[in-house]
Amino acid sequence: MQNKIKFSDPTFIKVDALEIRILPVENLPNCVQVVLTGIIDGYNSTKVAKLIKDLIDASYTKLIFNCGGILYISSTGIGMFLEAVSSLRKLKNDACFINLSNKVDQVFSLLGFKNYFTVRATLEEAVKSLSVEYREGVFDSTKIIICPVCDKKLKATKIGKFRCRSCKTILCIDSKANITI
């Protein structure tokens, strides 16, 4: 049986040009805050991805990524975050991004990830959005929707704007899974 990694005390890890602090989050079970400072690139993103996988394997079901100290993020780093969030959501869990630096905010906005990732301004807002009692903007289960332009079936997990994979139309989904263009 695998021993669970415990982060009841702050933990500091240095991976190349990136410093990582893992902090326990009070009032939210199985949740840690991952504070990232420095550069996320192709050299360190695989090591960070392994750390995130280890956290998920150790039953940390909610991760809060504090991105205020990120100076640069490569496409590999974005892919790492995408994989982490996808892995958590497959297990009916989630992650939240807080305190986005200007550079990370620009990249997330440009690539449309602010509609896919849960982004909040503060730790308190992240804790509230990840708590069981408060899941505003997230459906109870995945909704199958049909693009009104190309009739492609799509999966929606939360309210917001999405781009159809087939015809690239931007779709807006409301709380009742109604679609507008």
PDB file of C-alpha atoms in Angstrom:
ATOM      1  CA  MET A   1       0.000   0.000   0.000  1.00  0.00           C
ATOM      2  CA  GLN A   2       1.364   3.401  -1.005  1.00  0.00           C
ATOM      3  CA  ASN A   3       2.046   5.915   1.759  1.00  0.00           C
ATOM      4  CA  LYS A   4       0.105   9.118   1.357  1.00  0.00           C
ATOM      5  CA  ILE A   5       2.201  12.217   0.844  1.00  0.00           C
ATOM      6  CA  LYS A   6       1.282  14.620   3.636  1.00  0.00           C
ATOM      7  CA  PHE A   7       1.545  18.372   3.378  1.00  0.00           C
ATOM      8  CA  SER A   8       0.307  19.363   6.815  1.00  0.00           C
ATOM      9  CA  ASP A   9       3.350  21.645   6.997  1.00  0.00           C
ATOM     10  CA  PRO A  10       4.578  23.939   4.212  1.00  0.00           C
ATOM     11  CA  THR A  11       6.910  22.156   1.790  1.00  0.00           C
ATOM     12  CA  PHE A  12       9.480  23.841  -0.459  1.00  0.00           C
ATOM     13  CA  ILE A  13      10.798  22.300  -3.681  1.00  0.00           C
ATOM     14  CA  LYS A  14      13.174  23.846  -6.236  1.00  0.00           C
ATOM     15  CA  VAL A  15      13.030  22.531  -9.801  1.00  0.00           C
ATOM     16  CA  ASP A  16      15.525  24.302 -12.071  1.00  0.00           C
ATOM     17  CA  ALA A  17      14.287  27.909 -12.505  1.00  0.00           C
ATOM     18  CA  LEU A  18      11.043  27.272 -10.615  1.00  0.00           C
ATOM     19  CA  GLU A  19      10.354  27.357  -6.899  1.00  0.00           C
ATOM     20  CA  ILE A  20       7.340  25.449  -5.619  1.00  0.00           C
ATOM     21  CA  ARG A  21       5.777  25.831  -2.188  1.00  0.00           C
ATOM     22  CA  ILE A  22       3.071  23.366  -1.241  1.00  0.00           C
ATOM     23  CA  LEU A  23       0.850  24.686   1.512  1.00  0.00           C
ATOM     24  CA  PRO A  24      -2.044  22.995   3.276  1.00  0.00           C
ATOM     25  CA  VAL A  25      -5.398  24.726   2.806  1.00  0.00           C
ATOM     26  CA  GLU A  26      -7.443  25.139   5.959  1.00  0.00           C
ATOM     27  CA  ASN A  27     -11.180  24.467   5.880  1.00  0.00           C
ATOM     28  CA  LEU A  28     -10.986  22.372   2.700  1.00  0.00           C
ATOM     29  CA  PRO A  29     -10.109  18.682   3.109  1.00  0.00           C
ATOM     30  CA  ASN A  30      -7.686  17.043   0.666  1.00  0.00           C
ATOM     31  CA  CYS A  31      -6.649  20.407  -0.771  1.00  0.00           C
ATOM     32  CA  VAL A  32      -3.246  22.037  -1.125  1.00  0.00           C
ATOM     33  CA  GLN A  33      -2.096  25.333  -2.555  1.00  0.00           C
ATOM     34  CA  VAL A  34       0.767  25.025  -5.037  1.00  0.00           C
ATOM     35  CA  VAL A  35       2.610  28.367  -5.087  1.00  0.00           C
ATOM     36  CA  LEU A  36       4.726  28.726  -8.227  1.00  0.00           C
ATOM     37  CA  THR A  37       7.538  31.273  -8.548  1.00  0.00           C
ATOM     38  CA  GLY A  38       9.849  31.569 -11.540  1.00  0.00           C
ATOM     39  CA  ILE A  39       9.819  30.070 -15.014  1.00  0.00           C
ATOM     40  CA  ILE A  40       7.802  27.075 -16.237  1.00  0.00           C
ATOM     41  CA  ASP A  41       9.371  25.684 -19.389  1.00  0.00           C
ATOM     42  CA  GLY A  42      10.090  22.437 -21.181  1.00  0.00           C
ATOM     43  CA  TYR A  43      12.965  21.660 -18.830  1.00  0.00           C
ATOM     44  CA  ASN A  44      11.012  21.652 -15.587  1.00  0.00           C
ATOM     45  CA  SER A  45       7.384  21.091 -16.608  1.00  0.00           C
ATOM     46  CA  THR A  46       7.758  17.289 -16.716  1.00  0.00           C
ATOM     47  CA  LYS A  47       9.090  17.300 -13.140  1.00  0.00           C
ATOM     48  CA  VAL A  48       6.258  19.581 -12.029  1.00  0.00           C
ATOM     49  CA  ALA A  49       3.742  17.334 -13.838  1.00  0.00           C
ATOM     50  CA  LYS A  50       5.097  14.347 -11.889  1.00  0.00           C
ATOM     51  CA  LEU A  51       4.729  16.269  -8.623  1.00  0.00           C
ATOM     52  CA  ILE A  52       1.117  17.119  -9.518  1.00  0.00           C
ATOM     53  CA  LYS A  53       0.445  13.476 -10.419  1.00  0.00           C
ATOM     54  CA  ASP A  54       1.930  12.428  -7.066  1.00  0.00           C
ATOM     55  CA  LEU A  55      -0.417  14.870  -5.301  1.00  0.00           C
ATOM     56  CA  ILE A  56      -3.432  13.464  -7.160  1.00  0.00           C
ATOM     57  CA  ASP A  57      -2.306   9.872  -6.474  1.00  0.00           C
ATOM     58  CA  ALA A  58      -1.979  10.796  -2.785  1.00  0.00           C
ATOM     59  CA  SER A  59      -5.700  11.701  -2.719  1.00  0.00           C
ATOM     60  CA  TYR A  60      -5.361  15.455  -2.922  1.00  0.00           C
ATOM     61  CA  THR A  61      -8.611  16.017  -4.794  1.00  0.00           C
ATOM     62  CA  LYS A  62      -8.467  19.796  -5.023  1.00  0.00           C
ATOM     63  CA  LEU A  63      -5.424  21.795  -6.084  1.00  0.00           C
ATOM     64  CA  ILE A  64      -5.086  25.563  -6.001  1.00  0.00           C
ATOM     65  CA  PHE A  65      -2.332  26.889  -8.262  1.00  0.00           C
ATOM     66  CA  ASN A  66      -1.063  30.293  -7.112  1.00  0.00           C
ATOM     67  CA  CYS A  67       0.464  31.744 -10.287  1.00  0.00           C
ATOM     68  CA  GLY A  68       1.377  35.226  -9.034  1.00  0.00           C
ATOM     69  CA  GLY A  69       5.109  34.538  -9.167  1.00  0.00           C
ATOM     70  CA  ILE A  70       5.286  32.996 -12.629  1.00  0.00           C
ATOM     71  CA  LEU A  71       7.563  35.091 -14.832  1.00  0.00           C
ATOM     72  CA  TYR A  72       7.223  32.958 -17.981  1.00  0.00           C
ATOM     73  CA  ILE A  73       5.220  29.914 -19.025  1.00  0.00           C
ATOM     74  CA  SER A  74       5.883  27.892 -22.181  1.00  0.00           C
ATOM     75  CA  SER A  75       3.366  25.897 -24.189  1.00  0.00           C
ATOM     76  CA  THR A  76       4.686  22.808 -22.393  1.00  0.00           C
ATOM     77  CA  GLY A  77       3.776  24.427 -19.075  1.00  0.00           C
ATOM     78  CA  ILE A  78       0.273  25.214 -20.326  1.00  0.00           C
ATOM     79  CA  GLY A  79      -0.029  21.593 -21.448  1.00  0.00           C
ATOM     80  CA  MET A  80       1.041  20.462 -17.980  1.00  0.00           C
ATOM     81  CA  PHE A  81      -1.756  22.502 -16.393  1.00  0.00           C
ATOM     82  CA  LEU A  82      -4.250  21.217 -18.951  1.00  0.00           C
ATOM     83  CA  GLU A  83      -3.303  17.617 -18.180  1.00  0.00           C
ATOM     84  CA  ALA A  84      -3.525  18.221 -14.410  1.00  0.00           C
ATOM     85  CA  VAL A  85      -6.994  19.765 -14.622  1.00  0.00           C
ATOM     86  CA  SER A  86      -8.192  17.041 -17.020  1.00  0.00           C
ATOM     87  CA  SER A  87      -6.885  14.314 -14.685  1.00  0.00           C
ATOM     88  CA  LEU A  88      -8.637  15.865 -11.705  1.00  0.00           C
ATOM     89  CA  ARG A  89     -11.924  16.351 -13.550  1.00  0.00           C
ATOM     90  CA  LYS A  90     -11.931  12.730 -14.759  1.00  0.00           C
ATOM     91  CA  LEU A  91     -11.938  11.800 -11.068  1.00  0.00           C
ATOM     92  CA  LYS A  92     -14.802  14.286 -10.383  1.00  0.00           C
ATOM     93  CA  ASN A  93     -12.359  16.682  -8.690  1.00  0.00           C
ATOM     94  CA  ASP A  94     -11.037  20.081  -9.736  1.00  0.00           C
ATOM     95  CA  ALA A  95      -8.303  22.689  -9.613  1.00  0.00           C
ATOM     96  CA  CYS A  96      -8.386  26.451  -9.364  1.00  0.00           C
ATOM     97  CA  PHE A  97      -5.900  29.101 -10.472  1.00  0.00           C
ATOM     98  CA  ILE A  98      -5.418  32.237  -8.384  1.00  0.00           C
ATOM     99  CA  ASN A  99      -3.376  35.403  -8.375  1.00  0.00           C
ATOM    100  CA  LEU A 100      -2.492  35.190 -12.078  1.00  0.00           C
ATOM    101  CA  SER A 101       0.549  37.245 -13.031  1.00  0.00           C
ATOM    102  CA  ASN A 102       0.021  39.569 -16.007  1.00  0.00           C
ATOM    103  CA  LYS A 103       1.934  37.224 -18.304  1.00  0.00           C
ATOM    104  CA  VAL A 104      -0.041  34.133 -17.273  1.00  0.00           C
ATOM    105  CA  ASP A 105      -3.317  36.074 -17.473  1.00  0.00           C
ATOM    106  CA  GLN A 106      -2.474  37.167 -21.023  1.00  0.00           C
ATOM    107  CA  VAL A 107      -1.575  33.620 -22.100  1.00  0.00           C
ATOM    108  CA  PHE A 108      -4.711  32.116 -20.491  1.00  0.00           C
ATOM    109  CA  SER A 109      -6.898  34.784 -22.131  1.00  0.00           C
ATOM    110  CA  LEU A 110      -5.259  34.487 -25.546  1.00  0.00           C
ATOM    111  CA  LEU A 111      -5.623  30.704 -25.621  1.00  0.00           C
ATOM    112  CA  GLY A 112      -9.153  30.731 -24.172  1.00  0.00           C
ATOM    113  CA  PHE A 113      -8.169  28.793 -21.050  1.00  0.00           C
ATOM    114  CA  LYS A 114      -9.893  31.233 -18.712  1.00  0.00           C
ATOM    115  CA  ASN A 115     -13.114  29.608 -19.919  1.00  0.00           C
ATOM    116  CA  TYR A 116     -11.794  26.083 -19.313  1.00  0.00           C
ATOM    117  CA  PHE A 117      -9.825  26.570 -16.104  1.00  0.00           C
ATOM    118  CA  THR A 118     -11.437  27.817 -12.909  1.00  0.00           C
ATOM    119  CA  VAL A 119      -9.748  31.166 -12.247  1.00  0.00           C
ATOM    120  CA  ARG A 120     -10.302  33.241  -9.111  1.00  0.00           C
ATOM    121  CA  ALA A 121      -8.581  36.333  -7.737  1.00  0.00           C
ATOM    122  CA  THR A 122      -7.853  35.166  -4.187  1.00  0.00           C
ATOM    123  CA  LEU A 123      -7.314  32.041  -2.100  1.00  0.00           C
ATOM    124  CA  GLU A 124     -10.585  32.673  -0.271  1.00  0.00           C
ATOM    125  CA  GLU A 125     -12.526  32.772  -3.552  1.00  0.00           C
ATOM    126  CA  ALA A 126     -10.782  29.586  -4.716  1.00  0.00           C
ATOM    127  CA  VAL A 127     -11.650  27.754  -1.502  1.00  0.00           C
ATOM    128  CA  LYS A 128     -15.263  28.863  -1.856  1.00  0.00           C
ATOM    129  CA  SER A 129     -15.479  27.741  -5.483  1.00  0.00           C
ATOM    130  CA  LEU A 130     -13.900  24.332  -4.738  1.00  0.00           C
ATOM    131  CA  SER A 131     -16.001  23.603  -1.681  1.00  0.00           C
ATOM    132  CA  VAL A 132     -18.774  21.047  -2.016  1.00  0.00           C
ATOM    133  CA  GLU A 133     -21.387  23.530  -0.883  1.00  0.00           C
ATOM    134  CA  TYR A 134     -20.545  26.054  -3.590  1.00  0.00           C
ATOM    135  CA  ARG A 135     -20.200  24.980  -7.198  1.00  0.00           C
ATOM    136  CA  GLU A 136     -21.611  27.958  -9.082  1.00  0.00           C
ATOM    137  CA  GLY A 137     -21.076  27.632 -12.789  1.00  0.00           C
ATOM    138  CA  VAL A 138     -20.477  23.873 -12.728  1.00  0.00           C
ATOM    139  CA  PHE A 139     -23.055  21.297 -13.783  1.00  0.00           C
ATOM    140  CA  ASP A 140     -23.866  18.325 -11.519  1.00  0.00           C
ATOM    141  CA  SER A 141     -22.787  16.050 -14.355  1.00  0.00           C
ATOM    142  CA  THR A 142     -21.360  16.465 -17.835  1.00  0.00           C
ATOM    143  CA  LYS A 143     -23.983  17.773 -20.264  1.00  0.00           C
ATOM    144  CA  ILE A 144     -24.064  16.640 -23.877  1.00  0.00           C
ATOM    145  CA  ILE A 145     -24.895  19.608 -26.076  1.00  0.00           C
ATOM    146  CA  ILE A 146     -25.210  19.954 -29.826  1.00  0.00           C
ATOM    147  CA  CYS A 147     -23.546  22.793 -31.694  1.00  0.00           C
ATOM    148  CA  PRO A 148     -26.314  24.775 -33.436  1.00  0.00           C
ATOM    149  CA  VAL A 149     -24.004  25.503 -36.385  1.00  0.00           C
ATOM    150  CA  CYS A 150     -22.509  22.106 -37.297  1.00  0.00           C
ATOM    151  CA  ASP A 151     -24.642  19.661 -35.218  1.00  0.00           C
ATOM    152  CA  LYS A 152     -21.516  18.219 -33.546  1.00  0.00           C
ATOM    153  CA  LYS A 153     -22.086  16.623 -30.115  1.00  0.00           C
ATOM    154  CA  LEU A 154     -20.002  18.312 -27.398  1.00  0.00           C
ATOM    155  CA  LYS A 155     -19.496  17.759 -23.673  1.00  0.00           C
ATOM    156  CA  ALA A 156     -19.983  20.680 -21.287  1.00  0.00           C
ATOM    157  CA  THR A 157     -18.901  20.536 -17.645  1.00  0.00           C
ATOM    158  CA  LYS A 158     -19.597  24.119 -16.673  1.00  0.00           C
ATOM    159  CA  ILE A 159     -21.298  27.342 -17.618  1.00  0.00           C
ATOM    160  CA  GLY A 160     -19.401  29.726 -19.859  1.00  0.00           C
ATOM    161  CA  LYS A 161     -18.003  30.292 -23.318  1.00  0.00           C
ATOM    162  CA  PHE A 162     -16.612  27.419 -25.352  1.00  0.00           C
ATOM    163  CA  ARG A 163     -15.379  26.921 -28.883  1.00  0.00           C
ATOM    164  CA  CYS A 164     -16.866  24.094 -30.944  1.00  0.00           C
ATOM    165  CA  ARG A 165     -14.050  21.734 -31.876  1.00  0.00           C
ATOM    166  CA  SER A 166     -15.533  21.080 -35.274  1.00  0.00           C
ATOM    167  CA  CYS A 167     -16.644  24.452 -36.685  1.00  0.00           C
ATOM    168  CA  LYS A 168     -14.762  26.741 -34.223  1.00  0.00           C
ATOM    169  CA  THR A 169     -17.935  28.735 -33.385  1.00  0.00           C
ATOM    170  CA  ILE A 170     -17.905  30.338 -29.923  1.00  0.00           C
ATOM    171  CA  LEU A 171     -20.834  29.019 -27.895  1.00  0.00           C
ATOM    172  CA  CYS A 172     -22.229  30.435 -24.645  1.00  0.00           C
ATOM    173  CA  ILE A 173     -23.780  27.893 -22.279  1.00  0.00           C
ATOM    174  CA  ASP A 174     -26.075  29.023 -19.448  1.00  0.00           C
ATOM    175  CA  SER A 175     -27.002  27.283 -16.174  1.00  0.00           C
ATOM    176  CA  LYS A 176     -29.729  25.217 -17.896  1.00  0.00           C
ATOM    177  CA  ALA A 177     -27.354  24.097 -20.693  1.00  0.00           C
ATOM    178  CA  ASN A 178     -29.047  26.419 -23.201  1.00  0.00           C
ATOM    179  CA  ILE A 179     -26.725  27.475 -26.021  1.00  0.00           C
ATOM    180  CA  THR A 180     -26.384  30.879 -27.642  1.00  0.00           C
ATOM    181  CA  ILE A 181     -23.918  32.019 -30.265  1.00  0.00           C
TER     182      ILE A 181
END
